[in-house]
Short mmCIF file of C-alpha atoms in Angstrom, two decimals:
data_model
loop_
_atom_site.label_atom_id
_atom_site.label_comp_id
_atom_site.label_asym_id
_atom_site.label_seq_id
_atom_site.Cartn_x
_atom_site.Cartn_y
_atom_site.Cartn_z
CA UNK A 592 17.73 20.53 -1.75
CA UNK A 593 15.33 18.60 -3.74
CA UNK A 594 11.75 20.27 -3.43
CA UNK A 595 10.07 16.85 -4.12
CA UNK A 596 10.78 15.90 -0.59
CA UNK A 597 9.22 18.81 0.68
CA UNK A 598 6.30 19.39 -1.56
CA UNK A 599 4.35 16.53 -2.04
CA UNK A 600 3.23 15.22 -4.09
CA UNK A 601 6.14 16.49 -6.55
CA UNK A 602 4.40 15.61 -9.91
CA UNK A 603 1.75 18.35 -9.28
CA UNK A 604 4.72 20.94 -9.62
CA UNK A 605 5.50 19.54 -13.11
CA UNK A 606 1.86 18.74 -14.44
CA UNK A 607 -0.39 20.97 -12.26
CA UNK A 608 0.82 24.28 -12.12
CA UNK A 609 0.03 25.14 -16.01
CA UNK A 610 -3.35 22.91 -16.29
CA UNK A 611 -4.73 23.65 -12.63
CA UNK A 612 -7.69 26.17 -12.56
CA UNK A 613 -6.79 27.74 -9.14
CA UNK A 614 -9.51 30.13 -9.55
CA UNK A 615 -12.57 27.97 -10.65
CA UNK A 616 -16.22 29.52 -10.90
CA UNK A 617 -17.86 25.89 -10.57
CA UNK A 618 -15.73 25.13 -7.31
CA UNK A 619 -14.71 21.57 -9.01
CA UNK A 620 -10.82 21.82 -8.15
CA UNK A 621 -9.98 20.58 -4.72
CA UNK A 622 -6.84 20.91 -3.12
CA UNK A 623 -3.86 23.31 -3.91
CA UNK A 624 -1.60 24.29 -6.84
CA UNK A 625 1.04 21.35 -6.23
CA UNK A 626 -1.58 18.59 -5.49
CA UNK A 627 -5.21 18.73 -6.69
CA UNK A 628 -8.27 16.59 -8.08
CA UNK A 629 -10.99 17.76 -10.29
CA UNK A 630 -14.59 16.61 -10.18
CA UNK A 631 -16.10 15.41 -13.16
CA UNK A 632 -19.86 14.98 -14.18
CA UNK A 633 -19.25 11.42 -13.53
CA UNK A 634 -16.64 10.99 -10.53
CA UNK A 635 -13.19 12.12 -9.99
CA UNK A 636 -10.07 13.19 -11.85
CA UNK A 637 -6.83 12.36 -10.18
CA UNK A 638 -4.08 13.10 -12.73
CA UNK A 639 -3.11 16.54 -11.48
CA UNK A 640 -3.24 18.04 -15.26
CA UNK A 641 -1.44 15.17 -16.90
CA UNK A 642 -3.84 13.47 -19.00
CA UNK A 643 -1.37 11.28 -21.21
CA UNK A 644 -2.81 7.63 -21.34
CA UNK A 645 -5.04 8.07 -18.68
CA UNK A 646 -7.07 5.11 -17.21
CA UNK A 647 -10.93 5.70 -16.28
CA UNK A 648 -11.94 2.97 -13.24
CA UNK A 649 -15.83 2.66 -13.21
CA UNK A 650 -15.98 2.38 -9.13
CA UNK A 651 -19.16 1.42 -7.84
CA UNK A 652 -21.87 3.77 -6.74
CA UNK A 653 -21.82 6.19 -5.12
CA UNK A 654 -17.98 6.58 -5.52
CA UNK A 655 -18.28 7.46 -9.36
CA UNK A 656 -15.63 7.12 -12.06
CA UNK A 657 -11.85 7.75 -10.82
CA UNK A 658 -9.42 8.94 -13.52
CA UNK A 659 -5.95 8.04 -12.90
CA UNK A 660 -2.35 8.59 -14.41
CA UNK A 661 -0.70 5.13 -14.75
CA UNK A 662 2.77 6.67 -14.39
CA UNK A 663 2.07 8.26 -11.19
CA UNK A 664 -0.07 5.46 -9.65
CA UNK A 665 1.02 2.17 -7.81
CA UNK A 666 -0.30 -0.91 -6.27
CA UNK A 667 0.78 -1.54 -2.22
CA UNK A 668 0.86 -4.97 -1.29
CA UNK A 669 1.05 -5.22 2.65
CA UNK A 670 2.57 -7.90 4.98
CA UNK A 671 1.49 -10.74 2.64
CA UNK A 672 4.05 -12.89 4.56
CA UNK A 673 4.80 -16.52 5.91
CA UNK A 674 4.42 -15.15 9.37
CA UNK A 675 0.92 -14.15 8.96
CA UNK A 676 -0.70 -16.59 6.05
CA UNK A 677 1.48 -20.23 6.34
CA UNK A 678 -0.79 -22.75 7.58
CA UNK A 679 2.02 -24.39 9.87
CA UNK A 680 2.28 -20.98 11.77
CA UNK A 681 -1.36 -20.68 12.24
CA UNK A 682 -1.59 -18.34 9.24
CA UNK A 683 -4.86 -16.69 8.19
CA UNK A 684 -7.14 -18.54 5.51
CA UNK A 685 -8.83 -15.58 4.51
CA UNK A 686 -5.24 -14.11 3.63
CA UNK A 687 -4.22 -17.03 1.91
CA UNK A 688 -7.38 -16.85 -0.38
CA UNK A 689 -6.27 -13.58 -1.43
CA UNK A 690 -3.33 -15.03 -3.28
CA UNK A 691 -4.86 -15.77 -6.80
CA UNK A 692 -6.78 -12.19 -6.89
CA UNK A 693 -3.36 -10.33 -5.62
CA UNK A 694 -1.59 -12.03 -8.30
CA UNK A 695 -4.29 -11.05 -11.06
CA UNK A 696 -3.77 -7.39 -9.84
CA UNK A 697 0.00 -7.43 -9.97
CA UNK A 698 0.01 -8.42 -13.46
CA UNK A 699 -2.73 -5.83 -14.51
CA UNK A 700 -0.77 -3.23 -12.79
CA UNK A 701 2.68 -4.19 -14.53
CA UNK A 702 0.81 -4.71 -18.00
CA UNK A 703 0.06 -0.93 -17.73
CA UNK A 704 3.51 0.03 -16.46
CA UNK A 705 2.10 0.69 -12.80
CA UNK A 706 4.45 -0.01 -10.28
CA UNK A 707 3.98 -2.80 -7.84
CA UNK A 708 5.35 -2.21 -4.15
CA UNK A 709 5.66 -4.60 -1.30
CA UNK A 710 5.86 -3.42 2.26
CA UNK A 711 6.55 -5.90 4.91
CA UNK A 712 7.80 -6.45 8.05
CA UNK A 713 11.83 -6.83 8.14
CA UNK A 714 13.52 -5.89 11.55
CA UNK A 715 17.25 -5.20 12.16
CA UNK A 716 18.82 -5.89 15.23
CA UNK A 717 18.98 -1.73 15.59
CA UNK A 718 15.14 -1.62 15.17
CA UNK A 719 14.86 -3.84 18.44
CA UNK A 720 16.80 -1.46 20.20
CA UNK A 721 14.47 1.22 19.41
CA UNK A 722 11.30 -0.45 19.58
CA UNK A 723 8.52 0.47 21.99
CA UNK A 724 7.13 -1.82 24.49
CA UNK A 725 3.47 -1.81 23.21
CA UNK A 726 4.74 -3.47 20.04
CA UNK A 727 6.95 -5.88 21.77
CA UNK A 728 3.73 -6.79 23.78
CA UNK A 729 1.51 -6.96 20.64
CA UNK A 730 4.00 -9.64 18.97
CA UNK A 731 4.47 -11.79 21.91
CA UNK A 732 3.22 -15.51 21.61
CA UNK A 733 3.01 -16.25 25.14
CA UNK A 734 2.71 -12.68 26.96
CA UNK A 735 6.59 -12.67 27.58
CA UNK A 736 9.10 -10.93 25.73
CA UNK A 737 11.13 -13.80 25.19
CA UNK A 738 8.79 -14.93 22.27
CA UNK A 739 8.28 -11.35 20.85
CA UNK A 740 10.32 -9.83 17.76
CA UNK A 741 13.63 -11.16 16.81
CA UNK A 742 13.07 -14.50 18.81
CA UNK A 743 13.76 -17.74 17.19
CA UNK A 744 10.86 -19.51 15.90
CA UNK A 745 12.57 -22.90 15.32
CA UNK A 746 11.57 -25.25 12.47
CA UNK A 747 8.50 -26.57 10.56
CA UNK A 748 8.12 -29.51 8.24
CA UNK A 749 11.28 -31.06 9.70
CA UNK A 750 13.76 -29.00 7.63
CA UNK A 751 12.38 -25.46 7.44
CA UNK A 752 14.21 -22.92 9.51
CA UNK A 753 11.45 -20.41 10.24
CA UNK A 754 14.16 -18.03 11.64
CA UNK A 755 13.82 -14.84 14.09
CA UNK A 756 10.20 -13.36 14.04
CA UNK A 757 10.04 -10.75 11.60
CA UNK A 758 13.68 -10.12 10.92
CA UNK A 759 14.92 -8.94 7.69
CA UNK A 760 16.04 -11.84 5.62
CA UNK A 761 14.37 -14.77 7.65
CA UNK A 762 11.97 -17.29 6.09
CA UNK A 763 9.05 -16.27 8.06
CA UNK A 764 9.33 -12.64 6.79
CA UNK A 765 9.25 -13.86 3.13
CA UNK A 766 6.27 -13.52 1.03
CA UNK A 767 3.92 -16.54 1.14
CA UNK A 768 3.68 -19.03 -1.64
CA UNK A 769 3.57 -17.78 -5.12
CA UNK A 770 3.91 -14.39 -4.23
CA UNK A 771 7.45 -14.90 -3.12
CA UNK A 772 8.40 -15.79 -6.96
CA UNK A 773 5.93 -12.83 -8.17
CA UNK A 774 8.18 -10.25 -5.49
CA UNK A 775 11.47 -11.34 -6.53
CA UNK A 776 10.69 -11.92 -10.38
CA UNK A 777 9.21 -8.40 -10.41
CA UNK A 778 12.10 -6.83 -8.55
CA UNK A 779 14.53 -8.30 -10.99
CA UNK A 780 12.37 -7.01 -13.69
CA UNK A 781 12.14 -3.85 -12.46
CA UNK A 782 8.17 -3.68 -12.23
CA UNK A 783 8.32 -4.32 -8.46
CA UNK A 784 10.02 -2.80 -5.46
CA UNK A 785 10.67 -3.98 -1.87
CA UNK A 786 10.67 -1.88 1.56
CA UNK A 787 11.07 -3.41 4.84
CA UNK A 788 9.11 -1.70 7.58
CA UNK A 789 9.69 -1.74 11.27
CA UNK A 790 6.16 -0.40 12.36
CA UNK A 791 2.58 -1.54 11.23
CA UNK A 792 2.50 1.42 8.75
CA UNK A 793 5.09 1.52 6.10
CA UNK A 794 4.31 5.02 5.76
CA UNK A 795 5.00 5.84 9.47
CA UNK A 796 7.90 8.34 10.48
CA UNK A 797 9.17 11.69 8.56
CA UNK A 798 10.48 9.69 5.46
CA UNK A 799 10.46 6.10 5.29
CA UNK A 800 12.07 4.09 2.35
CA UNK A 801 8.71 3.67 0.47
CA UNK A 802 7.87 7.39 0.85
CA UNK A 803 11.14 8.69 -0.75
CA UNK A 804 10.68 6.10 -3.77
CA UNK A 805 7.02 7.68 -4.22
CA UNK A 806 8.39 11.05 -3.81
CA UNK A 807 11.45 10.67 -6.29
CA UNK A 808 9.01 8.64 -8.94
CA UNK A 809 6.25 11.44 -8.24
CA UNK A 810 3.82 8.86 -7.83
CA UNK A 811 0.54 10.14 -6.21
CA UNK A 812 -2.13 7.30 -6.47
CA UNK A 813 -1.94 4.27 -4.28
CA UNK A 814 -4.17 0.97 -4.22
CA UNK A 815 -3.89 -0.84 -1.02
CA UNK A 816 -4.14 -4.57 -0.15
CA UNK A 817 -2.92 -7.25 2.45
CA UNK A 818 -3.13 -8.16 5.72
CA UNK A 819 -4.34 -7.24 8.38
CA UNK A 820 -6.79 -4.84 6.74
CA UNK A 821 -7.60 -3.07 10.24
CA UNK A 822 -3.61 -3.00 11.13
CA UNK A 823 -0.78 -2.97 8.67
CA UNK A 824 -3.05 -1.80 5.74
CA UNK A 825 -5.06 0.58 7.64
CA UNK A 826 -2.11 2.23 9.09
CA UNK A 827 -0.24 2.49 5.85
CA UNK A 828 -3.26 3.65 3.91
CA UNK A 829 -4.07 6.33 6.86
CA UNK A 830 -0.60 7.49 7.00
CA UNK A 831 -0.43 7.75 3.06
CA UNK A 832 -3.64 9.75 3.51
CA UNK A 833 -2.29 12.03 6.04
CA UNK A 834 0.72 12.93 3.94
CA UNK A 835 -1.52 13.77 0.90
CA UNK A 836 -1.64 10.44 -1.34
CA UNK A 837 -4.68 9.42 -3.21
CA UNK A 838 -5.64 6.12 -1.46
CA UNK A 839 -7.93 3.54 -2.61
CA UNK A 840 -8.43 0.25 -0.96
CA UNK A 841 -9.08 -2.73 -2.76
CA UNK A 842 -11.56 -4.85 -0.58
CA UNK A 843 -10.97 -8.31 -2.46
CA UNK A 844 -7.16 -8.31 -1.98
CA UNK A 845 -7.38 -7.38 1.98
CA UNK A 846 -8.24 -9.74 4.54
CA UNK A 847 -7.93 -9.74 8.57
CA UNK A 848 -8.35 -12.23 11.48
CA UNK A 849 -9.80 -9.51 13.65
CA UNK A 850 -14.09 -9.26 14.31
CA UNK A 851 -16.20 -8.15 11.44
CA UNK A 852 -16.42 -4.82 13.40
CA UNK A 853 -13.13 -4.21 12.52
CA UNK A 854 -13.05 -4.48 8.77
CA UNK A 855 -16.32 -2.21 8.98
CA UNK A 856 -14.66 0.43 10.71
CA UNK A 857 -11.87 0.31 7.76
CA UNK A 858 -14.53 0.00 5.19
CA UNK A 859 -16.33 3.30 6.67
CA UNK A 860 -13.54 5.32 6.87
CA UNK A 861 -11.45 4.27 3.53
CA UNK A 862 -14.53 5.41 1.62
CA UNK A 863 -14.26 8.90 3.41
CA UNK A 864 -10.49 9.14 2.95
CA UNK A 865 -10.40 8.04 -0.87
CA UNK A 866 -12.26 5.02 -2.20
CA UNK A 867 -12.98 1.36 -1.85
CA UNK A 868 -12.92 -0.72 -4.85
CA UNK A 869 -12.54 -4.51 -5.91
CA UNK A 870 -10.37 -6.09 -8.28
CA UNK A 871 -13.37 -6.57 -10.42
CA UNK A 872 -13.92 -2.87 -10.67
CA UNK A 873 -10.06 -2.25 -11.71
CA UNK A 874 -8.75 -5.30 -13.71
CA UNK A 875 -11.25 -4.96 -16.67
CA UNK A 876 -10.49 -1.50 -16.89
CA UNK A 877 -6.85 -1.98 -17.26
CA UNK A 878 -7.11 -4.79 -19.64
CA UNK A 879 -8.92 -2.51 -22.05
CA UNK A 880 -6.51 0.65 -21.60
#
């Protein structure tokens, strides 16, 4: 039995037990022997005692600085797919506008040896047999089940077969635009990893493929971006928070088609569950590390 599957995050077993001050007269250690943060004078240390090659991110007031361990940190890109972004499919222009900044973040993470994780809708026919009715209704184009998950979306631009809605391997489920080359190249080079999901959250369930990867790689700190920020991004971040990961929402690589109040809810709660930041807070710190 692999303890890493049950004591989350497992990295703290290696790094934390010898370094954590379990009885701290100043009450600056938060958590438990296997998973803890340390409060510093100007922010938070999320390294769980592994201080090799750490990076400090100067996050906006009142969050304060956050010190991370690159070896246990990753960027999570959620649902930046043709289905949600391509203009010929009615995709969100706000989401498309995120692409250049998202790519800048990807490159900064790779340069520092930090993993880039892609989690996108990618259904199988078996998934369709177990999908609850609420999700089928939510992804219907005309209020009938005939246009929901798995339905043939026809062609665009005369010769592009859009494929079955959000099914694994279909064109509509591929990363949008230049992100496809980034994802394919990153996976080939071993810097990026791709995970299909069958719910809004990429961390839904007892052990998703992405969660298994995080546990095996002893990754504890996650940076989130993508679309929609109040739906799939929020769901993945929230499930990660529930499962004991450090969660940091990157505002300027996240967007939604929902009313502004939905983003406000996410912003408020993400700051309570973890931190909010912009790429302008993160990339300069990664560039000088």
